[in-house]
Coordinates of C-alpha atoms in Angstrom, one line a residue:
X1 CA 0.0 0.0 0.0
X2 CA 2.8 2.3 0.8
X3 CA 4.4 1.7 -2.6
X4 CA 1.1 2.3 -4.3
X5 CA 0.6 5.6 -2.5
X6 CA 4.1 6.7 -3.2
X7 CA 3.7 5.9 -6.9
X8 CA 0.4 7.7 -7.1
X9 CA 1.9 10.6 -5.3
X10 CA 4.9 10.6 -7.6
X11 CA 2.5 10.5 -10.6
X12 CA 0.6 13.4 -9.3
X13 CA 3.5 15.8 -9.0
X14 CA 3.7 16.8 -12.7
X15 CA -0.1 17.3 -12.7
X16 CA 0.1 19.5 -9.7
X17 CA 2.9 21.5 -11.3
X18 CA 0.8 21.9 -14.4
X19 CA -2.2 23.1 -12.4
X20 CA 0.0 25.5 -10.5
X21 CA 1.3 27.1 -13.7
X22 CA -2.2 27.3 -15.1
X23 CA -3.5 28.9 -11.9
X24 CA -0.7 31.4 -12.0
X25 CA -1.5 32.3 -15.6
X26 CA -5.2 32.6 -14.7
X27 CA -4.4 34.8 -11.7
X28 CA -2.3 37.1 -14.0
X29 CA -5.1 37.3 -16.6
X30 CA -7.7 38.0 -13.9
X31 CA -5.6 40.8 -12.5
X32 CA -5.3 42.3 -16.0
X33 CA -9.1 42.0 -16.4
X34 CA -9.6 43.7 -13.1
X35 CA -7.3 46.6 -14.0
X36 CA -9.2 47.1 -17.3
X37 CA -12.5 46.9 -15.4
X38 CA -11.2 49.5 -12.8
X39 CA -10.3 51.7 -15.7
X40 CA -13.8 51.4 -17.2
X41 CA -15.3 51.9 -13.7
X42 CA -17.4 48.6 -13.9
X43 CA -16.2 45.0 -13.5
X44 CA -16.4 42.6 -16.5
X45 CA -19.1 40.1 -16.3
X46 CA -18.8 36.3 -16.6
X47 CA -21.2 34.2 -18.8
X48 CA -23.3 33.6 -15.7
X49 CA -23.8 37.3 -15.2
X50 CA -21.7 37.7 -12.1
X51 CA -18.3 39.2 -11.6
X52 CA -15.5 36.7 -10.6
X53 CA -14.5 37.5 -7.1
X54 CA -11.5 35.1 -7.1
X55 CA -9.8 32.6 -9.3
X56 CA -11.3 29.7 -7.2
X57 CA -14.6 30.3 -9.0
X58 CA -13.0 29.3 -12.4
X59 CA -12.8 25.6 -13.3
X60 CA -9.1 24.6 -13.2
X61 CA -9.6 20.9 -12.5
X62 CA -9.5 20.0 -16.1
X63 CA -6.2 18.5 -17.4
X64 CA -6.4 21.0 -20.3
X65 CA -6.2 24.0 -18.1
X66 CA -4.4 26.2 -20.5
X67 CA -7.1 25.7 -23.1
X68 CA -9.8 26.4 -20.6
X69 CA -7.9 29.5 -19.5
X70 CA -7.7 31.0 -23.0
X71 CA -11.4 30.1 -23.7
X72 CA -12.5 31.7 -20.4
X73 CA -10.4 34.8 -21.1
X74 CA -11.8 35.3 -24.6
X75 CA -15.3 34.7 -23.5
X76 CA -14.9 37.2 -20.6
X77 CA -13.4 39.8 -22.9
X78 CA -16.3 39.4 -25.4
X79 CA -18.9 39.6 -22.7
X80 CA -17.3 42.6 -21.0
X81 CA -17.1 44.5 -24.3
X82 CA -20.7 43.6 -25.0
X83 CA -21.9 44.8 -21.6
X84 CA -19.8 47.9 -21.7
X85 CA -21.2 48.9 -25.0
X86 CA -24.7 48.9 -23.5
X87 CA -23.7 50.8 -20.4
X88 CA -24.6 54.6 -20.6
X89 CA -21.7 56.8 -21.2
X90 CA -20.7 59.3 -18.6
X91 CA -21.7 62.9 -19.5
X92 CA -18.7 65.1 -19.7
X93 CA -18.8 68.9 -19.2
X94 CA -16.3 71.4 -20.4
X95 CA -13.3 71.9 -18.1
X96 CA -14.2 75.5 -17.5
X97 CA -17.5 74.7 -15.9
X98 CA -17.5 75.8 -12.2
X99 CA -20.1 73.6 -10.5
X100 CA -20.1 75.9 -7.4
X101 CA -21.7 78.6 -9.5
X102 CA -25.4 78.8 -9.7
X103 CA -27.9 80.5 -12.1
X104 CA -29.2 83.7 -10.5
X105 CA -32.8 82.9 -11.5
X106 CA -34.8 81.9 -8.4
X107 CA -35.7 78.2 -8.4
X108 CA -33.3 77.2 -11.2
X109 CA -30.9 74.3 -10.7
X110 CA -28.5 75.5 -13.5
X111 CA -29.2 72.5 -15.7
X112 CA -29.9 72.8 -19.4
X113 CA -29.2 75.7 -21.8
X114 CA -31.3 77.9 -24.0
X115 CA -29.5 76.6 -27.1
X116 CA -29.8 72.9 -26.2
X117 CA -26.1 72.4 -26.9
X118 CA -24.8 72.7 -23.3
X119 CA -25.7 70.8 -20.1
X120 CA -25.3 73.7 -17.7
X121 CA -25.7 77.4 -17.6
X122 CA -24.6 80.1 -15.1
X123 CA -26.2 83.3 -16.5
X124 CA -29.7 84.5 -17.3
X125 CA -29.0 84.6 -21.0
X126 CA -28.8 80.8 -21.1
X127 CA -31.5 79.9 -18.5
X128 CA -34.5 78.0 -19.9
X129 CA -36.5 78.8 -16.7
X130 CA -36.0 82.5 -17.2
X131 CA -37.3 82.3 -20.7
X132 CA -40.4 80.4 -19.5
X133 CA -39.5 77.1 -21.3
X134 CA -41.0 73.8 -20.0
X135 CA -39.3 70.5 -19.7
X136 CA -40.7 69.3 -23.0
X137 CA -39.6 72.4 -24.8
X138 CA -36.1 72.1 -23.3
X139 CA -35.8 68.5 -24.6
X140 CA -36.6 69.8 -28.1
X141 CA -34.0 72.6 -28.0
X142 CA -31.2 70.3 -29.2
X143 CA -33.3 69.3 -32.2
X144 CA -34.0 72.9 -33.0
X145 CA -30.3 73.8 -32.7
X146 CA -29.3 71.1 -35.2
X147 CA -32.0 72.1 -37.7
X148 CA -31.0 75.7 -37.3
X149 CA -27.4 74.9 -38.1
X150 CA -28.5 72.9 -41.2
X151 CA -30.6 75.8 -42.4
X152 CA -27.7 78.3 -42.0
X153 CA -25.4 76.0 -43.8
X154 CA -27.9 75.6 -46.7
X155 CA -28.3 79.4 -46.9
X156 CA -24.5 79.8 -47.0
X157 CA -24.1 77.2 -49.7
X158 CA -26.9 78.8 -51.8
X159 CA -25.4 82.3 -51.4
X160 CA -22.0 81.0 -52.4
X161 CA -23.3 79.2 -55.5
X162 CA -25.0 82.4 -56.8
X163 CA -23.2 85.2 -58.5
X164 CA -22.5 88.2 -56.2
X165 CA -24.4 90.8 -58.2
X166 CA -26.2 93.7 -56.5
X167 CA -29.4 93.7 -58.6
X168 CA -30.1 90.0 -59.0
X169 CA -33.7 88.8 -59.2
X170 CA -34.8 86.6 -56.3
X171 CA -35.2 82.9 -56.9
X172 CA -38.5 81.1 -57.0
X173 CA -37.8 79.6 -53.6
X174 CA -37.1 83.1 -52.1
X175 CA -40.3 84.5 -53.6
X176 CA -42.4 81.7 -52.1
X177 CA -40.7 82.2 -48.8
X178 CA -41.5 85.9 -48.9
X179 CA -45.1 85.2 -49.6
X180 CA -45.2 82.8 -46.6
X181 CA -43.7 85.4 -44.3
X182 CA -46.2 88.0 -45.4
X183 CA -49.0 85.5 -44.8
X184 CA -47.7 84.7 -41.3
X185 CA -47.4 88.3 -40.4
X186 CA -50.9 89.3 -41.2
X187 CA -52.3 88.8 -37.7
X188 CA -49.5 90.3 -35.7
X189 CA -51.4 93.6 -35.0
X190 CA -54.6 92.0 -33.8
X191 CA -53.7 92.8 -30.1
X192 CA -54.2 90.8 -27.0
X193 CA -57.6 89.5 -25.8
X194 CA -58.8 90.2 -22.3
X195 CA -57.9 86.7 -21.0
X196 CA -54.4 87.0 -22.5
X197 CA -53.9 90.4 -20.9
X198 CA -54.9 89.0 -17.5
X199 CA -52.5 86.1 -17.9
X200 CA -49.7 88.5 -18.8
X201 CA -50.3 90.8 -15.9
X202 CA -50.6 87.8 -13.5
X203 CA -47.2 86.5 -14.7
X204 CA -45.6 89.9 -14.3
X205 CA -46.9 90.3 -10.8
X206 CA -45.9 86.8 -9.8
X207 CA -42.3 86.8 -11.1
X208 CA -41.6 90.5 -11.5
X209 CA -38.1 90.8 -13.1
X210 CA -37.0 87.3 -12.3
X211 CA -38.7 85.9 -15.5
X212 CA -39.0 87.1 -19.0
X213 CA -42.4 88.6 -19.9
X214 CA -44.7 86.3 -21.8
X215 CA -44.2 86.9 -25.5
X216 CA -47.0 84.7 -27.0
X217 CA -49.7 86.4 -29.0
X218 CA -47.8 89.7 -28.9
X219 CA -46.6 89.4 -32.4
X220 CA -46.7 86.8 -35.2
X221 CA -45.2 83.3 -34.7
X222 CA -42.6 84.0 -37.4
X223 CA -41.3 87.1 -35.6
X224 CA -41.3 85.4 -32.3
X225 CA -39.3 82.5 -33.8
X226 CA -36.8 85.1 -35.2
X227 CA -36.5 86.6 -31.8
X228 CA -35.9 83.2 -30.2
X229 CA -33.2 82.5 -32.7
X230 CA -31.5 85.8 -32.0
X231 CA -31.6 85.0 -28.2
X232 CA -30.1 81.6 -28.8
X233 CA -27.4 82.9 -31.0
X234 CA -26.5 85.6 -28.5
X235 CA -26.5 83.1 -25.7
X236 CA -24.2 80.8 -27.7
X237 CA -21.8 83.7 -28.4
X238 CA -21.6 84.4 -24.6
X239 CA -21.0 80.7 -23.9
X240 CA -18.1 80.7 -26.4
X241 CA -16.6 83.7 -24.8
X242 CA -16.9 82.1 -21.3
X243 CA -15.2 78.9 -22.5
X244 CA -12.4 80.9 -24.1
X245 CA -11.8 82.6 -20.8
X246 CA -12.8 86.1 -21.9
X247 CA -15.8 85.8 -19.4
X248 CA -15.3 84.0 -16.1
X249 CA -17.8 83.3 -13.4
X250 CA -17.3 85.0 -10.0
X251 CA -14.7 87.5 -11.2
X252 CA -14.6 90.7 -13.1
X253 CA -16.8 90.2 -16.1
X254 CA -16.7 93.8 -17.3
X255 CA -13.6 93.9 -19.4
X256 CA -13.9 97.4 -20.9
X257 CA -16.0 100.5 -20.5
X258 CA -16.7 103.2 -23.1
X259 CA -16.3 106.5 -21.3
X260 CA -16.6 109.6 -23.5
X261 CA -14.1 109.3 -26.4
X262 CA -12.0 106.7 -24.5
X263 CA -12.3 102.9 -24.2
X264 CA -10.8 101.9 -20.9
X265 CA -9.7 98.5 -19.8
X266 CA -10.9 97.7 -16.3
X267 CA -8.6 96.5 -13.5
X268 CA -10.8 95.1 -10.8
X269 CA -14.3 93.8 -10.2
X270 CA -17.1 96.3 -9.4
X271 CA -20.5 95.3 -7.9
X272 CA -22.7 96.6 -10.8
X273 CA -26.1 94.9 -11.1
X274 CA -25.9 91.3 -12.4
X275 CA -27.6 92.2 -15.7
X276 CA -24.9 94.7 -16.4
X277 CA -22.0 92.9 -14.8
X278 CA -22.3 89.9 -17.1
X279 CA -21.7 92.1 -20.1
X280 CA -18.2 92.3 -21.6
X281 CA -18.4 96.0 -22.2
X282 CA -20.3 98.8 -20.3
X283 CA -21.3 102.2 -21.7
X284 CA -21.1 105.1 -19.3
X285 CA -22.2 108.7 -19.8
X286 CA -19.1 110.8 -18.9
X287 CA -21.3 113.6 -17.4
X288 CA -24.0 112.0 -15.3
X289 CA -22.2 108.6 -15.0
X290 CA -25.3 106.6 -15.9
X291 CA -24.3 103.1 -17.1
X292 CA -25.9 101.4 -20.1
X293 CA -25.8 98.2 -22.0
X294 CA -25.3 99.2 -25.6
X295 CA -23.9 101.9 -27.9
X296 CA -27.4 102.6 -29.2
X297 CA -28.8 103.3 -25.7
X298 CA -25.8 105.5 -24.9
X299 CA -26.3 107.5 -28.2
X300 CA -30.0 108.1 -27.4
X301 CA -29.1 109.1 -23.8
X302 CA -26.5 111.6 -24.9
X303 CA -29.0 113.2 -27.2
X304 CA -31.3 113.8 -24.2
X305 CA -28.7 114.3 -21.3
X306 CA -28.7 117.9 -20.2
X307 CA -25.7 117.5 -17.8
X308 CA -22.4 119.0 -18.9
X309 CA -20.7 119.1 -15.5
X310 CA -21.0 117.3 -12.2
X311 CA -23.8 118.4 -9.8
X312 CA -23.0 120.5 -6.8
X313 CA -21.1 123.8 -6.3
X314 CA -18.0 124.8 -8.3
X315 CA -15.5 125.7 -5.6
X316 CA -12.4 126.1 -7.7
X317 CA -11.6 127.2 -11.3
X318 CA -8.3 128.2 -12.9
X319 CA -8.0 127.9 -16.7
X320 CA -9.8 124.8 -17.8
X321 CA -9.5 123.0 -14.5
X322 CA -12.5 123.1 -12.1
X323 CA -13.4 121.3 -8.9
X324 CA -17.0 120.7 -7.9
X325 CA -18.1 119.9 -4.3
X326 CA -20.9 117.2 -4.5
X327 CA -22.8 116.3 -1.3
X328 CA -23.5 112.6 -1.1
X329 CA -26.8 113.2 0.6
X330 CA -28.1 115.7 -2.0
X331 CA -26.8 113.8 -5.1
X332 CA -27.0 110.2 -4.0
X333 CA -27.3 108.5 -7.4
X334 CA -24.4 110.4 -8.9
X335 CA -22.1 109.6 -6.0
X336 CA -23.1 105.9 -6.1
X337 CA -22.4 105.8 -9.8
X338 CA -19.0 107.5 -9.2
X339 CA -18.1 104.9 -6.5
X340 CA -19.0 102.0 -8.8
X341 CA -16.9 103.5 -11.6
X342 CA -14.0 104.1 -9.2
X343 CA -14.1 100.5 -8.0
X344 CA -13.2 99.3 -11.5
X345 CA -9.7 100.9 -10.9
X346 CA -9.3 100.5 -7.1
X347 CA -8.7 97.3 -5.3
X348 CA -9.3 98.2 -1.7
X349 CA -12.5 100.3 -2.1
X350 CA -15.4 99.0 -0.1
X351 CA -17.9 102.0 -0.1
X352 CA -20.4 101.9 -2.9
X353 CA -23.9 102.8 -1.7
X354 CA -23.6 104.5 1.7
X355 CA -22.5 107.8 0.4
X356 CA -24.5 110.2 2.5
X357 CA -21.8 110.9 5.2
X358 CA -19.3 112.0 2.5
X359 CA -18.4 115.0 0.4
X360 CA -17.0 114.3 -3.1
X361 CA -14.6 116.8 -4.7
X362 CA -14.7 116.1 -8.5
X363 CA -12.0 117.6 -10.7
X364 CA -12.8 118.2 -14.3
X365 CA -11.2 119.6 -17.5
X366 CA -13.4 121.8 -19.6
X367 CA -13.6 122.1 -23.4
X368 CA -16.3 123.2 -25.8
X369 CA -18.4 120.0 -25.2
X370 CA -18.4 120.1 -21.4
X371 CA -16.5 119.4 -18.2
X372 CA -14.8 116.0 -18.5
X373 CA -14.1 113.9 -15.4
X374 CA -10.4 113.9 -14.5
X375 CA -10.5 112.4 -11.0
X376 CA -12.0 112.9 -7.5
X377 CA -11.5 112.4 -3.8
X378 CA -14.0 111.8 -1.1
X379 CA -13.9 113.2 2.4
X380 CA -16.0 112.5 5.5
X381 CA -18.1 115.3 6.7
X382 CA -17.1 114.7 10.3
X383 CA -13.9 112.8 10.7
X384 CA -12.7 112.2 14.3
X385 CA -9.2 111.3 13.2
X386 CA -8.9 114.3 10.9
X387 CA -8.7 112.4 7.7
X388 CA -8.8 114.8 4.8
X389 CA -9.2 112.0 2.1
X390 CA -11.2 108.8 2.3
X391 CA -10.8 107.7 -1.3
X392 CA -8.9 109.2 -4.2
X393 CA -8.8 108.3 -7.9
X394 CA -7.3 109.7 -11.1
X395 CA -9.0 108.3 -14.2
X396 CA -6.6 106.1 -16.3
X397 CA -6.6 108.4 -19.3
X398 CA -5.3 111.3 -17.1
X399 CA -2.7 109.4 -15.2
X400 CA 1.0 110.4 -15.2
X401 CA 0.1 114.0 -16.1
X402 CA 0.3 115.7 -12.7
X403 CA -3.4 115.5 -11.9
X404 CA -2.9 113.1 -8.9
X405 CA -0.7 115.6 -7.1
X406 CA -3.2 118.4 -7.9
X407 CA -5.9 116.4 -6.1
X408 CA -3.7 115.7 -3.1
X409 CA -2.6 119.4 -3.0
X410 CA -6.2 120.5 -3.1
X411 CA -7.1 118.2 -0.2
X412 CA -4.4 119.8 1.9
X413 CA -5.5 123.3 0.8
X414 CA -8.9 122.6 2.3
X415 CA -7.3 121.4 5.5
X416 CA -5.3 124.7 5.7
X417 CA -8.6 126.7 5.2
X418 CA -10.1 124.6 8.0
X419 CA -7.0 125.2 10.1
X420 CA -6.5 121.5 10.7
X421 CA -3.8 119.0 10.1
X422 CA -4.9 116.3 7.7
X423 CA -3.8 112.8 6.6
X424 CA -5.2 110.3 4.1
X425 CA -7.3 107.4 5.4
X426 CA -5.4 104.1 5.7
X427 CA -4.7 101.6 4.1
X428 CA -3.4 103.3 1.0
X429 CA -3.3 101.5 -2.3
X430 CA 0.1 100.9 -4.1
X431 CA -0.4 103.8 -6.5
X432 CA -1.8 106.0 -3.7
X433 CA 1.2 105.4 -1.5
X434 CA 3.6 106.3 -4.4
X435 CA 1.7 109.5 -5.1
X436 CA 1.5 110.6 -1.5
X437 CA 5.2 109.8 -0.9
X438 CA 6.1 111.9 -3.9
X439 CA 3.9 114.8 -2.7
X440 CA 5.3 114.7 0.8
X441 CA 8.9 114.7 -0.5
X442 CA 8.2 117.7 -2.7
X443 CA 6.5 119.6 0.1
X444 CA 9.4 119.0 2.5
X445 CA 12.2 119.8 0.0
X446 CA 10.4 123.1 -0.9
X447 CA 10.1 124.0 2.8
X448 CA 13.8 123.1 3.4
X449 CA 14.8 125.2 0.4
X450 CA 13.0 128.3 1.7
X451 CA 13.9 127.8 5.3
X452 CA 16.6 130.2 6.5
X453 CA 16.8 129.5 10.3
X454 CA 19.2 127.2 12.2
X455 CA 16.7 125.2 14.2
X456 CA 13.7 123.4 12.6
X457 CA 10.7 121.9 14.3
X458 CA 8.5 119.1 12.9
X459 CA 5.5 120.8 14.6
X460 CA 6.2 124.0 12.7
X461 CA 6.4 122.1 9.4
X462 CA 3.1 120.4 10.1
X463 CA 1.3 123.7 11.0
X464 CA 2.6 125.4 7.8
X465 CA 2.0 122.5 5.4
X466 CA -1.1 120.9 7.1
X467 CA 0.7 117.5 6.8
X468 CA 0.4 115.1 9.7
X469 CA 3.7 114.9 11.8
X470 CA 3.6 111.1 11.5
X471 CA 3.7 111.4 7.7
X472 CA 6.5 114.0 7.9
X473 CA 8.7 111.7 10.1
X474 CA 8.2 108.7 7.8
X475 CA 9.1 110.8 4.8
X476 CA 12.2 112.2 6.5
X477 CA 13.3 108.7 7.4
X478 CA 12.8 107.5 3.8
X479 CA 15.0 110.4 2.6
X480 CA 17.6 109.7 5.3
X481 CA 17.2 113.2 6.7
X482 CA 16.4 112.2 10.3
X483 CA 19.2 111.2 12.6
X484 CA 19.5 110.4 16.3
X485 CA 22.6 111.9 17.9
X486 CA 23.4 112.4 21.6
X487 CA 19.9 111.7 22.8
X488 CA 18.3 114.1 20.3
X489 CA 16.6 113.8 16.9
X490 CA 18.2 115.9 14.3
X491 CA 16.8 116.9 10.9
X492 CA 19.6 117.0 8.3
X493 CA 19.4 119.5 5.5
X494 CA 20.6 117.5 2.5
X495 CA 21.7 120.0 -0.1
X496 CA 22.1 117.3 -2.8
X497 CA 18.4 116.4 -2.6
X498 CA 17.4 120.1 -2.6
X499 CA 19.6 120.8 -5.7
X500 CA 18.1 117.8 -7.5
X501 CA 14.6 119.0 -6.7
X502 CA 15.5 122.6 -8.0
X503 CA 16.8 121.1 -11.2
X504 CA 13.6 119.3 -11.8
X505 CA 11.6 122.4 -11.1
X506 CA 13.6 124.4 -13.6
X507 CA 13.3 121.7 -16.2
X508 CA 9.5 121.4 -15.6
X509 CA 9.1 125.2 -16.0
X510 CA 5.9 127.1 -15.4
X511 CA 3.2 124.4 -15.4
X512 CA -0.5 124.9 -15.1
X513 CA -0.8 121.6 -13.1
X514 CA -0.6 123.4 -9.8
X515 CA -3.3 124.5 -7.4
X516 CA -3.6 128.3 -6.9
X517 CA -5.0 129.1 -3.4
X518 CA -6.4 132.4 -4.7
X519 CA -8.7 130.6 -7.1
X520 CA -10.5 128.7 -4.3
X521 CA -14.0 130.0 -3.4
X522 CA -15.0 127.8 -0.5
X523 CA -15.9 128.0 3.1
X524 CA -15.9 124.9 5.5
X525 CA -19.3 123.3 5.8
X526 CA -21.1 123.8 9.1
X527 CA -20.5 121.2 11.8
X528 CA -16.9 120.4 10.6

């Protein structure tokens, strides 16, 4: 019996080795199948309809294990390909979609698009709910978009095939189409019935400005269809600009503004209303600062606008330069529009609508068409910290021409009239800090040049120039004119800096970009 068992065991060794090799190959093939299944996000199915959890579920007891292995592998691949083909594909969105953004229309889930070509929307222009479209109408948008593209391609091909002559007779197809259009437009002036008017009024009272007004029965079906096509095309153009990165959600969507005869590139985001903020370009009246959506609206407004200068009192005039004092309480709309305009070019500005506690001093340059906005600064009516400037801006088209220093000098001139020491409100922007440092340096060097005494006092400088002592000390330190010696602070009169300033003044010559105190006609407001 022992010999028989030993012989049987010896005879089984090659068979076990063959089974081991076959099981190894099967394990490798199953791992490859699992990797492919993980890549496709679903496991391949076996002929029984279940996914193999381990290699023990496969039949490896047959002597022809290698043949069974290849057969099982081919069958599994065929079945997996077959099942994967029936599995619904994952819907992919463009990489620029930001799923944290939401459509501003109340009750909208941001799904769907007016054109039917996109799966999501983030603006009112592409919102089906805003345009009063139902679920069935939204499902047919894709079909309409395809048919619209085919019609446009046919029209292009037909136009290209014809000769480009000016007085060419219309084709038979065009004549029939014109007759159909005339027939469809016959009933467009019939007007709304009583029930339709009530329905329209109820819709407007229910949704107000959050939905588009009902357009059915207002005009002919043909004209309404043309209007819908124009809406879809405009929405598609906005979507293309957004995908290209020219319009981005959650950031500054106003890229340029048309202001007078200038087209200005914006620097920062400004909280204009959403219907204006989503436009790529904004049109602003340079006199009343009203903002509009299109060139046509601006042209009509300019024909009716009677403003040629800012509202308020003109407190300074010399040559073509004027300064107007505008009260934020009396001219609230103008001051709010001015703050919204300024935010396009200022990063740290936070005041937009609460303008009543402030006075705005607007500098203009006059010509035969009116007084054009150069810049402005705002000032609190009652400042406990004696700030003489809350916000200051020079328009980009007037930068690097000396108008910024004129605004700063004018603010300190008002502080001198009030017999106060002033300072700008912190924090200063980068451009603001550069302008103020340059102004303080010029004021100190002019004072040093005209000073003839031996001892100088920072307090005396502050009283004569109306500059805060803290600003004087920081400027002297930056110029290396303040030293500490034997327990005392000494102000050094650096002749090299004074000579350099004199040379610049001579080279600059007599400039009209200076404030003349004699041209100021102003008294401090009561209560300040």
